[in-house]
């Protein structure tokens, strides 16, 4: 275990321009450095390195962070390994200490599970190529599928013999424990091998370690399942794993797209034909864990499924989850009787790629088309269809993409756009109300004005704007700055705009927004910046959503103006530019005020957690962690308050 002192020393020594410079050719742009983004490989002016803040940020693919985070993301390393990498770079000698007995025992167990699986994987590979049965049954099967020897080695394919305990006996002879074999599902309680007379597909984690197996039966037994899989263990949770992710991750990042197929052989066959950005869900519907795994490398998901009705239905499963994660999802339905494996072997890589390009459908349009066929001319079913589509579109977080879906569905279904928007807004409003109820949020703020009426919540009289609660006033100020000055230069010498500066500084607390409408403004701005479009007041004033238009009107107009008497009659000029002309100062102070509110919220939560741990006589390590976090938050709070000229009372 690396000592905290060593970690801090490495972090303080790491310079973002030097770390990124090892992989990216950087050039000076104002006070920042810029270059070709190493993650999505597109030529873009939006990849920045800020030596002053010691961070990197790409507004093309949304990745950003510290030197440690850059190394973790770029080299696919864990936090400790990234620290070791940087320590070697800066020639810092790390101090490492023994972990606690409990932690050490857990680490040893995990490492032991990996070792046993690696042993089993090598056993299956040896059985495939070194034994007569393996060659005549397993190897013959793979070659019949068209797999070359290099492909078989690349994926570590193997064969489990029919002998009842061959793996178990050899593992015990080599010193591996029966308990570990049983916990991994490699043998039964009676020490019989779990996988017998099956070709074997090892499943790897993102680091390339074998975490589980899938076995396909070789004899025709109607009572036996075609495929069997390892059970879930401490190192294998099926809902968070995709077959082929280890082999595909580099290609997915490079191509900025991920193909999702159903079977193991589909993945392997596509790889062999030069299409490597592909993973398999292994016959299950998509889970949130699997979607987030893909999202680590790309935001673009293309689902390839068989042309039968079961394949189409499978393509629609997990749809809401993918949309909620703001994935751009398309579906390709292959010709009847074809799966990705057979189709790519039939037509080859080039024709396969052309077919994908020409037949990829937006998933909401696909769903609308399928449901439209099912509803035919039945008015009742058609009404249900519109409700179903509205619910699906409401899952889309990105408002710009949501509006595009609405227009497409309107044209396809010939439905009134206003009614569709109304239904979507009704669903979204219900979600907001449910969220507020779960969080037990109570409106608070300044007393209501006489125009609002007695007892009215602050802001309630503004059409389309919900009452302020939580940190709504600070969030509203951020929305104001983005709407009215997002496209302004943050500094005359810098390339960054006000919108880019604000987004870089609030991205880590966006989930803490209390007001959905103001959070939506931030998300809209974020998409505009990523799409390299201007963030203008005119855009918001003409936004298709009325709530956004009304907000833009309210925030860009003010009932107050500076009196001419100060300068004309009393010869007293303003000591600085008004806020609408002083974008840099406005943005800096706004971010400080906003972060001060959020830091205080984090500090309160941490204090409550620490108190609960004390009351429950919790683990010393957790209490110590809370205390360290409290000190860190306190220091940040004090510094922000000092810069803003406010006082910290406690």
Coordinates of C-alpha atoms in Angstrom, one line a residue:
X1 CA 0.0 0.0 0.0
X2 CA 1.4 3.4 -1.0
X3 CA 1.7 5.8 1.9
X4 CA -0.4 9.0 1.7
X5 CA 2.7 11.2 1.9
X6 CA 4.1 9.5 -1.2
X7 CA 0.9 9.9 -3.1
X8 CA 0.7 13.6 -2.3
X9 CA 4.4 14.0 -3.3
X10 CA 3.8 12.4 -6.7
X11 CA 0.6 14.4 -7.3
X12 CA 2.3 17.7 -6.5
X13 CA 5.3 16.9 -8.7
X14 CA 3.2 15.9 -11.8
X15 CA 2.8 18.6 -14.4
X16 CA 0.0 18.2 -16.8
X17 CA 1.8 19.7 -19.8
X18 CA 4.7 17.3 -19.3
X19 CA 2.5 14.2 -18.8
X20 CA 0.2 15.0 -21.7
X21 CA 3.2 16.1 -23.8
X22 CA 4.5 12.5 -23.6
X23 CA 1.6 11.5 -25.9
X24 CA 0.4 14.7 -27.6
X25 CA 2.1 17.4 -29.6
X26 CA 1.1 20.5 -27.8
X27 CA 1.2 24.1 -29.1
X28 CA 0.6 27.4 -27.4
X29 CA -2.9 28.9 -27.6
X30 CA -3.1 32.0 -25.4
X31 CA -2.3 31.0 -21.9
X32 CA -3.2 27.4 -22.5
X33 CA -1.8 24.6 -24.6
X34 CA -3.7 22.7 -27.2
X35 CA -3.3 19.7 -29.5
X36 CA -4.9 16.7 -31.1
X37 CA -7.1 14.8 -28.5
X38 CA -5.5 11.4 -27.8
X39 CA -8.8 9.9 -26.9
X40 CA -11.1 10.5 -29.9
X41 CA -8.3 11.3 -32.4
X42 CA -10.3 14.1 -34.2
X43 CA -8.6 17.3 -35.2
X44 CA -10.2 19.8 -32.9
X45 CA -9.3 23.1 -31.2
X46 CA -11.2 22.0 -28.1
X47 CA -8.4 19.9 -26.5
X48 CA -6.8 22.1 -23.9
X49 CA -4.1 21.8 -21.3
X50 CA -4.0 24.4 -18.6
X51 CA -0.6 24.6 -16.8
X52 CA -2.0 27.1 -14.3
X53 CA -4.8 24.7 -13.2
X54 CA -2.8 21.6 -13.9
X55 CA -5.7 20.0 -15.7
X56 CA -6.6 18.8 -19.3
X57 CA -9.9 19.0 -21.0
X58 CA -11.4 18.0 -24.3
X59 CA -14.7 19.5 -25.3
X60 CA -14.9 17.1 -28.2
X61 CA -15.1 13.9 -26.2
X62 CA -15.7 15.4 -22.7
X63 CA -12.7 13.8 -21.1
X64 CA -10.7 15.9 -18.6
X65 CA -8.9 15.9 -15.3
X66 CA -5.6 15.9 -13.5
X67 CA -2.3 14.3 -14.6
X68 CA -3.2 11.2 -12.6
X69 CA -6.6 10.9 -14.3
X70 CA -4.9 11.4 -17.7
X71 CA -2.6 8.5 -17.1
X72 CA -5.4 6.3 -15.7
X73 CA -7.6 7.0 -18.8
X74 CA -4.9 6.9 -21.5
X75 CA -2.9 3.9 -20.2
X76 CA -6.0 2.1 -18.7
X77 CA -4.3 1.9 -15.2
X78 CA -5.7 1.8 -11.7
X79 CA -5.0 4.7 -9.4
X80 CA -2.1 3.0 -7.6
X81 CA -0.6 1.9 -10.9
X82 CA -0.9 5.5 -12.3
X83 CA 0.8 6.8 -9.2
X84 CA 3.6 4.3 -9.7
X85 CA 3.9 5.3 -13.4
X86 CA 4.2 9.0 -12.5
X87 CA 6.7 8.2 -9.7
X88 CA 8.9 6.5 -12.2
X89 CA 8.6 9.5 -14.6
X90 CA 9.6 12.0 -11.9
X91 CA 12.1 9.7 -10.2
X92 CA 10.2 9.7 -6.9
X93 CA 10.9 6.8 -4.5
X94 CA 7.5 5.5 -3.3
X95 CA 7.0 4.4 0.3
X96 CA 4.8 1.4 0.5
X97 CA 3.5 -0.3 3.6
X98 CA 1.7 -3.5 4.5
X99 CA -2.0 -3.4 4.3
X100 CA -4.2 -4.3 7.3
X101 CA -4.7 -8.1 7.8
X102 CA -8.3 -7.9 6.6
X103 CA -7.4 -5.9 3.5
X104 CA -4.4 -8.1 2.8
X105 CA -6.6 -11.2 3.2
X106 CA -9.1 -9.9 0.7
X107 CA -6.4 -8.9 -1.8
X108 CA -4.8 -12.3 -1.5
X109 CA -8.2 -14.0 -2.1
X110 CA -8.8 -11.9 -5.3
X111 CA -5.3 -12.6 -6.6
X112 CA -5.8 -16.3 -5.8
X113 CA -9.0 -16.4 -7.8
X114 CA -7.2 -14.8 -10.8
X115 CA -4.4 -17.3 -10.6
X116 CA -6.7 -20.3 -10.5
X117 CA -8.7 -19.0 -13.5
X118 CA -5.4 -18.4 -15.4
X119 CA -4.4 -21.9 -14.6
X120 CA -7.8 -23.2 -15.8
X121 CA -7.5 -21.1 -19.0
X122 CA -4.1 -22.5 -19.8
X123 CA -5.4 -26.0 -19.1
X124 CA -8.3 -25.6 -21.6
X125 CA -5.9 -24.2 -24.2
X126 CA -3.5 -27.1 -23.8
X127 CA -6.3 -29.6 -24.1
X128 CA -7.4 -27.9 -27.4
X129 CA -4.1 -28.1 -29.2
X130 CA -2.1 -30.9 -27.4
X131 CA -4.6 -33.7 -27.0
X132 CA -6.2 -35.9 -29.7
X133 CA -9.7 -35.3 -28.4
X134 CA -9.1 -31.6 -28.3
X135 CA -7.9 -31.5 -31.8
X136 CA -10.5 -33.8 -33.3
X137 CA -13.5 -32.2 -31.5
X138 CA -12.6 -28.7 -30.2
X139 CA -10.1 -27.5 -32.7
X140 CA -12.1 -29.0 -35.6
X141 CA -15.1 -27.1 -34.4
X142 CA -13.3 -23.7 -34.3
X143 CA -11.7 -24.3 -37.8
X144 CA -15.1 -25.2 -39.1
X145 CA -16.3 -21.8 -37.9
X146 CA -13.5 -20.3 -39.9
X147 CA -11.3 -19.3 -37.0
X148 CA -7.5 -19.1 -37.7
X149 CA -4.9 -20.3 -35.2
X150 CA -3.8 -16.7 -34.4
X151 CA -7.4 -15.8 -33.7
X152 CA -7.8 -18.8 -31.4
X153 CA -4.7 -17.8 -29.5
X154 CA -5.8 -14.1 -29.4
X155 CA -9.0 -15.0 -27.5
X156 CA -7.5 -17.9 -25.5
X157 CA -10.0 -20.4 -26.8
X158 CA -9.8 -23.9 -25.4
X159 CA -11.5 -27.3 -24.8
X160 CA -12.8 -29.0 -21.7
X161 CA -12.4 -32.8 -21.9
X162 CA -15.2 -35.2 -21.2
X163 CA -13.2 -36.8 -18.3
X164 CA -15.1 -36.0 -15.1
X165 CA -12.2 -34.5 -13.0
X166 CA -9.2 -33.9 -15.2
X167 CA -9.0 -30.2 -14.4
X168 CA -9.7 -30.6 -10.7
X169 CA -7.1 -33.4 -10.2
X170 CA -4.3 -31.5 -12.0
X171 CA -5.1 -28.2 -10.2
X172 CA -4.9 -30.0 -6.8
X173 CA -1.7 -31.6 -7.8
X174 CA -0.3 -28.2 -8.6
X175 CA -1.2 -26.9 -5.2
X176 CA -4.5 -25.0 -5.9
X177 CA -7.2 -25.4 -3.3
X178 CA -10.5 -27.3 -3.9
X179 CA -12.4 -24.4 -2.2
X180 CA -11.1 -21.9 -4.8
X181 CA -12.1 -24.2 -7.6
X182 CA -15.5 -24.6 -6.2
X183 CA -16.0 -20.9 -5.5
X184 CA -15.1 -20.2 -9.2
X185 CA -17.6 -22.8 -10.4
X186 CA -14.8 -24.9 -12.0
X187 CA -15.8 -28.0 -10.0
X188 CA -18.7 -29.3 -8.0
X189 CA -18.9 -30.1 -4.3
X190 CA -18.0 -33.7 -5.2
X191 CA -14.9 -32.4 -7.1
X192 CA -16.3 -33.1 -10.6
X193 CA -15.3 -30.7 -13.3
X194 CA -18.2 -28.3 -14.1
X195 CA -17.2 -27.9 -17.8
X196 CA -17.0 -31.2 -19.7
X197 CA -16.9 -31.9 -23.5
X198 CA -17.3 -28.2 -24.3
X199 CA -15.3 -25.7 -26.3
X200 CA -14.3 -22.9 -23.9
X201 CA -14.5 -19.1 -24.2
X202 CA -12.5 -17.3 -21.5
X203 CA -14.0 -14.0 -20.4
X204 CA -11.5 -11.2 -19.5
X205 CA -11.7 -8.0 -17.5
X206 CA -10.4 -4.8 -19.0
X207 CA -6.9 -5.6 -17.7
X208 CA -6.9 -8.8 -19.6
X209 CA -7.2 -11.1 -16.6
X210 CA -9.5 -14.2 -16.9
X211 CA -12.5 -13.7 -14.7
X212 CA -14.9 -16.4 -16.0
X213 CA -15.6 -18.9 -18.7
X214 CA -18.4 -19.9 -21.1
X215 CA -18.6 -23.4 -22.5
X216 CA -20.4 -24.6 -25.6
X217 CA -21.5 -28.2 -25.6
X218 CA -20.1 -30.5 -28.4
X219 CA -22.6 -33.3 -28.3
X220 CA -26.3 -33.1 -29.2
X221 CA -28.1 -33.5 -25.9
X222 CA -31.6 -31.9 -25.7
X223 CA -31.5 -32.0 -21.9
X224 CA -28.2 -30.1 -21.7
X225 CA -28.0 -26.3 -22.2
X226 CA -26.1 -25.2 -25.3
X227 CA -24.0 -22.8 -23.3
X228 CA -23.1 -22.8 -19.6
X229 CA -21.3 -20.0 -17.8
X230 CA -19.3 -19.5 -14.6
X231 CA -21.3 -18.3 -11.6
X232 CA -20.8 -14.8 -10.2
X233 CA -17.8 -14.4 -7.9
X234 CA -15.8 -11.7 -6.2
X235 CA -14.1 -11.0 -9.6
X236 CA -17.0 -11.6 -12.0
X237 CA -20.3 -9.8 -12.0
X238 CA -22.1 -10.6 -15.3
X239 CA -24.0 -7.3 -15.4
X240 CA -20.8 -5.3 -15.5
X241 CA -18.9 -7.4 -18.1
X242 CA -19.0 -7.6 -21.9
X243 CA -17.3 -10.4 -23.8
X244 CA -14.4 -9.0 -25.9
X245 CA -14.1 -5.7 -24.2
X246 CA -10.5 -6.2 -23.4
X247 CA -9.6 -7.0 -27.0
X248 CA -11.8 -4.2 -28.3
X249 CA -11.2 -1.2 -26.1
X250 CA -8.4 0.4 -28.1
X251 CA -10.4 0.0 -31.4
X252 CA -13.6 1.4 -29.8
X253 CA -11.8 4.5 -28.6
X254 CA -10.0 4.9 -32.0
X255 CA -13.2 4.4 -34.1
X256 CA -15.4 6.3 -31.5
X257 CA -18.0 3.6 -31.9
X258 CA -18.9 0.3 -30.4
X259 CA -20.7 -2.6 -32.2
X260 CA -22.8 -4.7 -29.8
X261 CA -23.6 -8.3 -30.9
X262 CA -25.1 -11.2 -29.1
X263 CA -22.7 -14.1 -29.3
X264 CA -19.1 -15.0 -28.6
X265 CA -18.5 -16.3 -32.1
X266 CA -19.9 -13.1 -33.6
X267 CA -17.2 -11.1 -31.7
X268 CA -14.4 -13.4 -32.7
X269 CA -15.4 -13.6 -36.4
X270 CA -15.7 -9.8 -36.7
X271 CA -12.3 -9.4 -35.1
X272 CA -10.7 -11.9 -37.5
X273 CA -12.2 -9.9 -40.4
X274 CA -10.7 -6.6 -39.2
X275 CA -13.7 -5.2 -37.3
X276 CA -12.3 -5.0 -33.8
X277 CA -14.5 -2.4 -32.1
X278 CA -17.1 -5.1 -31.1
X279 CA -18.3 -6.7 -27.9
X280 CA -21.0 -9.1 -26.9
X281 CA -23.8 -9.1 -24.4
X282 CA -23.8 -12.9 -24.3
X283 CA -27.5 -13.3 -25.0
X284 CA -28.7 -11.0 -22.2
X285 CA -30.4 -7.6 -22.4
X286 CA -28.2 -4.7 -21.7
X287 CA -27.6 -3.6 -18.1
X288 CA -26.6 -0.2 -16.8
X289 CA -23.2 -1.6 -15.8
X290 CA -22.5 -2.8 -19.4
X291 CA -23.7 0.5 -20.9
X292 CA -21.4 2.5 -18.6
X293 CA -18.5 0.2 -19.5
X294 CA -19.0 1.1 -23.2
X295 CA -19.4 4.7 -22.3
X296 CA -15.9 4.8 -20.9
X297 CA -14.6 4.5 -24.5
X298 CA -17.3 6.0 -26.7
X299 CA -20.8 7.5 -26.7
X300 CA -21.8 5.8 -29.9
X301 CA -23.4 2.4 -29.7
X302 CA -24.4 0.4 -32.8
X303 CA -26.4 -2.8 -32.1
X304 CA -26.1 -5.6 -34.7
X305 CA -28.8 -8.3 -34.5
X306 CA -30.3 -11.1 -36.5
X307 CA -33.2 -10.2 -38.9
X308 CA -35.8 -12.3 -37.1
X309 CA -38.5 -10.9 -34.8
X310 CA -36.6 -12.2 -31.7
X311 CA -33.5 -10.3 -32.8
X312 CA -35.5 -7.1 -33.3
X313 CA -37.1 -7.4 -29.9
X314 CA -33.7 -8.1 -28.4
X315 CA -32.4 -4.9 -30.0
X316 CA -35.1 -2.9 -28.1
X317 CA -34.3 -4.3 -24.7
X318 CA -32.2 -2.0 -22.6
X319 CA -33.1 0.9 -24.8
X320 CA -34.2 3.2 -22.0
X321 CA -31.0 2.6 -20.0
X322 CA -28.8 3.5 -23.0
X323 CA -30.8 6.7 -23.7
X324 CA -30.7 7.7 -20.0
X325 CA -26.9 7.4 -20.2
X326 CA -27.0 9.9 -23.1
X327 CA -25.7 7.3 -25.6
X328 CA -26.3 7.8 -29.3
X329 CA -27.8 4.4 -30.2
X330 CA -28.4 2.9 -33.7
X331 CA -29.5 -0.5 -34.8
X332 CA -28.6 -2.6 -37.8
X333 CA -31.0 -5.5 -38.6
X334 CA -29.1 -8.1 -40.7
X335 CA -30.7 -9.9 -43.6
X336 CA -33.0 -12.8 -42.8
X337 CA -31.1 -15.9 -41.7
X338 CA -27.9 -14.1 -41.1
X339 CA -26.0 -13.3 -37.9
X340 CA -22.9 -11.1 -37.7
X341 CA -20.6 -14.1 -37.9
X342 CA -22.1 -15.7 -41.0
X343 CA -22.7 -12.4 -42.7
X344 CA -19.2 -11.0 -42.4
X345 CA -17.7 -14.3 -43.6
X346 CA -20.1 -14.3 -46.5
X347 CA -19.5 -10.7 -47.8
X348 CA -16.2 -9.7 -46.3
X349 CA -15.1 -6.6 -44.3
X350 CA -15.7 -3.9 -46.9
X351 CA -19.2 -5.0 -48.0
X352 CA -20.1 -5.6 -44.3
X353 CA -19.0 -2.1 -43.4
X354 CA -21.0 -0.6 -46.3
X355 CA -24.1 -2.5 -45.2
X356 CA -23.8 -1.2 -41.7
X357 CA -23.4 2.3 -42.8
X358 CA -26.4 2.2 -45.2
X359 CA -28.7 0.3 -42.8
X360 CA -28.0 1.8 -39.4
X361 CA -31.3 3.1 -38.0
X362 CA -31.8 5.5 -35.1
X363 CA -33.2 3.3 -32.4
X364 CA -36.2 5.5 -31.6
X365 CA -37.2 5.6 -35.3
X366 CA -36.9 1.8 -35.4
X367 CA -39.1 1.4 -32.4
X368 CA -41.6 3.8 -33.8
X369 CA -41.7 1.9 -37.1
X370 CA -42.2 -1.5 -35.4
X371 CA -44.9 -0.2 -33.1
X372 CA -46.7 1.5 -36.0
X373 CA -46.9 -1.8 -37.8
X374 CA -48.3 -3.4 -34.7
X375 CA -50.9 -0.8 -34.1
X376 CA -52.1 -0.8 -37.8
X377 CA -55.3 1.3 -38.0
X378 CA -56.5 0.6 -34.4
X379 CA -57.0 4.1 -32.7
X380 CA -56.6 2.7 -29.2
X381 CA -53.4 1.0 -30.1
X382 CA -52.2 4.1 -31.8
X383 CA -52.8 6.2 -28.7
X384 CA -50.9 3.6 -26.7
X385 CA -48.1 3.8 -29.3
X386 CA -47.8 7.5 -28.9
X387 CA -47.6 7.2 -25.2
X388 CA -45.0 4.5 -25.4
X389 CA -42.8 6.6 -27.8
X390 CA -43.2 9.7 -25.6
X391 CA -42.0 7.7 -22.6
X392 CA -39.0 6.5 -24.6
X393 CA -38.1 10.0 -25.8
X394 CA -38.4 11.4 -22.3
X395 CA -35.5 9.1 -21.3
X396 CA -33.2 11.1 -23.5
X397 CA -31.3 13.5 -21.3
X398 CA -29.8 15.7 -24.0
X399 CA -32.5 18.2 -24.9
X400 CA -31.1 18.9 -28.4
X401 CA -31.2 15.2 -29.2
X402 CA -34.6 14.9 -27.7
X403 CA -36.0 17.7 -29.9
X404 CA -34.5 15.9 -33.0
X405 CA -36.3 12.7 -32.0
X406 CA -39.5 14.6 -31.6
X407 CA -39.3 16.0 -35.1
X408 CA -38.4 12.6 -36.6
X409 CA -41.3 10.8 -34.8
X410 CA -43.7 13.5 -35.8
X411 CA -42.9 13.0 -39.4
X412 CA -43.0 9.2 -39.1
X413 CA -46.2 8.9 -37.2
X414 CA -47.9 12.0 -38.6
X415 CA -48.7 13.1 -35.0
X416 CA -49.2 16.6 -33.8
X417 CA -45.9 17.8 -32.4
X418 CA -47.5 19.9 -29.7
X419 CA -49.4 16.9 -28.3
X420 CA -46.2 14.8 -28.3
X421 CA -44.2 17.5 -26.6
X422 CA -47.0 18.0 -24.0
X423 CA -47.0 14.2 -23.2
X424 CA -43.2 14.2 -22.9
X425 CA -43.3 17.2 -20.6
X426 CA -46.0 15.6 -18.5
X427 CA -43.8 12.5 -18.0
X428 CA -40.7 14.7 -17.2
X429 CA -42.7 16.7 -14.7
X430 CA -43.8 13.6 -13.0
X431 CA -40.2 12.5 -12.8
X432 CA -39.2 15.9 -11.3
X433 CA -42.0 15.6 -8.7
X434 CA -41.0 12.0 -7.8
X435 CA -37.4 13.2 -7.4
X436 CA -38.4 16.1 -5.2
X437 CA -40.5 13.8 -3.0
X438 CA -37.6 11.3 -2.7
X439 CA -35.2 14.0 -1.6
X440 CA -37.8 15.6 0.6
X441 CA -36.9 19.0 -0.9
X442 CA -38.7 22.0 0.6
X443 CA -38.9 25.3 -1.4
X444 CA -36.9 28.0 0.4
X445 CA -35.5 31.4 -0.4
X446 CA -36.5 35.0 -0.1
X447 CA -40.1 35.9 0.9
X448 CA -42.6 36.1 -1.9
X449 CA -43.3 39.5 -3.4
X450 CA -46.8 41.0 -3.5
X451 CA -46.9 40.3 -7.2
X452 CA -46.5 36.6 -6.4
X453 CA -49.2 36.6 -3.9
X454 CA -49.0 35.5 -0.2
X455 CA -47.3 32.2 0.3
X456 CA -46.2 31.8 -3.3
X457 CA -42.8 30.3 -3.7
X458 CA -39.9 32.5 -5.0
X459 CA -39.8 32.4 -8.7
X460 CA -43.2 30.8 -9.1
X461 CA -44.6 33.7 -11.0
X462 CA -42.0 33.3 -13.8
X463 CA -43.7 31.4 -16.6
X464 CA -42.1 28.0 -17.2
X465 CA -39.6 28.3 -14.2
X466 CA -40.0 26.1 -11.2
X467 CA -39.8 27.7 -7.7
X468 CA -36.2 28.0 -6.4
X469 CA -35.0 25.5 -3.8
X470 CA -31.7 24.3 -2.5
X471 CA -29.0 26.2 -4.3
X472 CA -31.4 27.3 -7.0
X473 CA -30.3 30.9 -6.9
X474 CA -26.7 30.1 -7.6
X475 CA -27.7 27.7 -10.3
X476 CA -29.9 30.3 -11.9
X477 CA -26.9 32.7 -12.0
X478 CA -24.9 30.1 -13.9
X479 CA -27.8 29.7 -16.3
X480 CA -27.8 33.5 -16.7
X481 CA -24.1 33.7 -17.5
X482 CA -24.2 30.8 -20.0
X483 CA -27.3 32.2 -21.8
X484 CA -26.2 35.8 -22.0
X485 CA -22.4 35.6 -22.3
X486 CA -21.6 32.0 -23.1
X487 CA -19.9 32.9 -26.4
X488 CA -17.9 35.8 -25.0
X489 CA -14.2 35.5 -24.6
X490 CA -13.1 34.7 -21.1
X491 CA -10.0 36.8 -21.6
X492 CA -8.8 38.8 -24.6
X493 CA -5.6 36.7 -24.7
X494 CA -7.2 33.3 -24.1
X495 CA -9.0 31.0 -26.6
X496 CA -11.5 29.8 -24.0
X497 CA -15.0 31.2 -24.0
X498 CA -17.0 32.0 -20.9
X499 CA -19.1 28.8 -21.5
X500 CA -16.0 26.6 -21.7
X501 CA -14.6 28.2 -18.5
X502 CA -17.8 27.6 -16.6
X503 CA -18.3 24.1 -17.8
X504 CA -14.7 23.1 -16.9
X505 CA -15.3 24.3 -13.4
X506 CA -18.7 22.9 -12.6
X507 CA -18.6 19.5 -14.4
X508 CA -17.7 17.7 -11.2
X509 CA -20.7 19.0 -9.3
X510 CA -23.3 19.0 -12.1
X511 CA -25.0 16.0 -10.5
X512 CA -25.6 18.2 -7.4
X513 CA -27.8 20.7 -9.2
X514 CA -31.2 21.2 -7.4
X515 CA -33.1 22.8 -10.3
X516 CA -33.7 20.5 -13.4
X517 CA -34.3 23.5 -15.6
X518 CA -30.9 25.2 -14.9
X519 CA -29.2 21.8 -15.1
X520 CA -30.8 21.5 -18.6
X521 CA -29.3 24.8 -19.6
X522 CA -25.9 23.5 -18.6
X523 CA -26.4 20.3 -20.6
X524 CA -27.6 22.2 -23.7
X525 CA -24.5 24.4 -23.5
X526 CA -22.3 21.4 -23.0
X527 CA -23.7 19.8 -26.2
X528 CA -23.2 23.0 -28.1
X529 CA -19.6 23.3 -27.1
X530 CA -19.0 19.6 -27.9
X531 CA -20.6 20.2 -31.3
X532 CA -18.4 23.2 -31.8
X533 CA -21.4 25.5 -32.1
X534 CA -21.7 29.0 -30.8
X535 CA -23.5 29.5 -27.4
X536 CA -25.5 32.6 -28.2
X537 CA -28.5 34.3 -26.6
X538 CA -30.3 34.1 -29.9
X539 CA -30.1 30.3 -29.7
X540 CA -31.8 30.2 -26.3
X541 CA -34.3 32.8 -27.3
X542 CA -35.4 30.6 -30.2
X543 CA -35.1 27.2 -28.5
X544 CA -38.0 24.8 -29.3
X545 CA -38.8 24.3 -25.6
X546 CA -40.9 27.1 -24.2
X547 CA -39.4 26.8 -20.7
X548 CA -36.0 27.5 -22.1
X549 CA -37.2 30.4 -24.3
X550 CA -39.0 32.0 -21.3
X551 CA -35.9 31.5 -19.1
X552 CA -33.7 33.2 -21.7
X553 CA -36.1 36.2 -21.9
X554 CA -36.2 36.5 -18.1
X555 CA -32.5 36.3 -17.6
X556 CA -31.5 38.5 -20.5
X557 CA -33.8 41.4 -19.5
X558 CA -33.7 43.4 -16.3
X559 CA -36.1 46.0 -14.8
X560 CA -33.1 47.9 -13.6
X561 CA -30.6 50.1 -15.3
X562 CA -27.7 52.4 -14.2
X563 CA -28.8 56.0 -13.5
X564 CA -27.4 58.6 -15.8
X565 CA -27.3 61.1 -12.9
X566 CA -24.2 59.4 -11.3
X567 CA -22.0 60.4 -14.2
X568 CA -23.8 63.3 -15.9
X569 CA -24.9 65.3 -12.9
X570 CA -22.4 64.2 -10.2
X571 CA -19.4 63.3 -12.4
X572 CA -19.1 59.9 -10.7
X573 CA -18.1 57.1 -13.0
X574 CA -18.3 53.4 -12.5
X575 CA -15.1 52.0 -11.0
X576 CA -15.4 48.9 -13.2
X577 CA -17.4 47.7 -16.2
X578 CA -21.0 46.6 -15.6
X579 CA -21.5 42.8 -15.2
X580 CA -22.8 42.4 -18.8
X581 CA -19.4 43.8 -20.0
X582 CA -17.2 42.3 -17.4
X583 CA -17.6 38.6 -18.3
X584 CA -14.3 37.3 -16.8
X585 CA -14.9 38.8 -13.3
X586 CA -18.5 37.8 -13.4
X587 CA -17.7 34.2 -14.3
X588 CA -14.9 33.9 -11.7
X589 CA -17.0 35.2 -8.8
X590 CA -20.0 33.2 -9.9
X591 CA -18.0 29.9 -9.9
X592 CA -16.5 30.7 -6.5
X593 CA -19.9 31.4 -4.9
X594 CA -21.4 28.3 -6.5
X595 CA -18.6 26.0 -5.4
X596 CA -18.7 27.5 -1.9
X597 CA -22.3 26.5 -1.6
X598 CA -21.6 23.0 -2.9
X599 CA -18.5 22.6 -0.7
X600 CA -20.6 23.5 2.4
X601 CA -23.2 20.9 1.4
X602 CA -20.5 18.2 1.0
X603 CA -19.1 19.2 4.4
X604 CA -22.5 18.9 6.1
X605 CA -23.0 15.4 4.5
X606 CA -19.5 14.3 5.6
X607 CA -20.0 15.7 9.1
X608 CA -23.3 13.7 9.4
X609 CA -21.6 10.6 8.1
X610 CA -18.7 11.0 10.6
X611 CA -21.2 11.5 13.5
X612 CA -23.1 8.4 12.4
X613 CA -19.9 6.4 12.4
X614 CA -19.0 7.6 15.9
X615 CA -22.4 6.7 17.2
X616 CA -22.2 3.2 15.7
X617 CA -18.6 2.7 16.8
X618 CA -17.7 2.3 13.1
X619 CA -14.3 1.3 11.6
X620 CA -11.4 3.6 12.5
X621 CA -10.3 3.7 8.9
X622 CA -13.7 5.1 7.8
X623 CA -13.7 7.7 10.6
X624 CA -10.2 8.7 9.8
X625 CA -11.1 9.1 6.1
X626 CA -14.1 11.3 7.0
X627 CA -11.9 13.5 9.3
X628 CA -9.3 13.9 6.5
X629 CA -12.1 14.8 4.0
X630 CA -13.5 17.3 6.6
X631 CA -10.1 19.1 6.8
X632 CA -9.7 19.2 3.1
X633 CA -13.3 20.6 2.6
X634 CA -12.7 23.1 5.4
X635 CA -9.5 24.3 3.7
X636 CA -11.3 24.8 0.3
X637 CA -14.2 26.5 2.0
X638 CA -11.9 28.9 3.9
X639 CA -9.9 29.8 0.7
X640 CA -13.1 30.4 -1.4
X641 CA -14.6 32.5 1.4
X642 CA -11.4 34.5 1.7
X643 CA -11.4 35.2 -2.1
X644 CA -15.1 36.3 -1.9
X645 CA -14.6 38.4 1.1
X646 CA -17.0 36.4 3.3
X647 CA -16.6 35.0 6.8
X648 CA -16.5 31.3 7.7
X649 CA -18.3 30.9 11.0
X650 CA -17.5 27.3 11.7

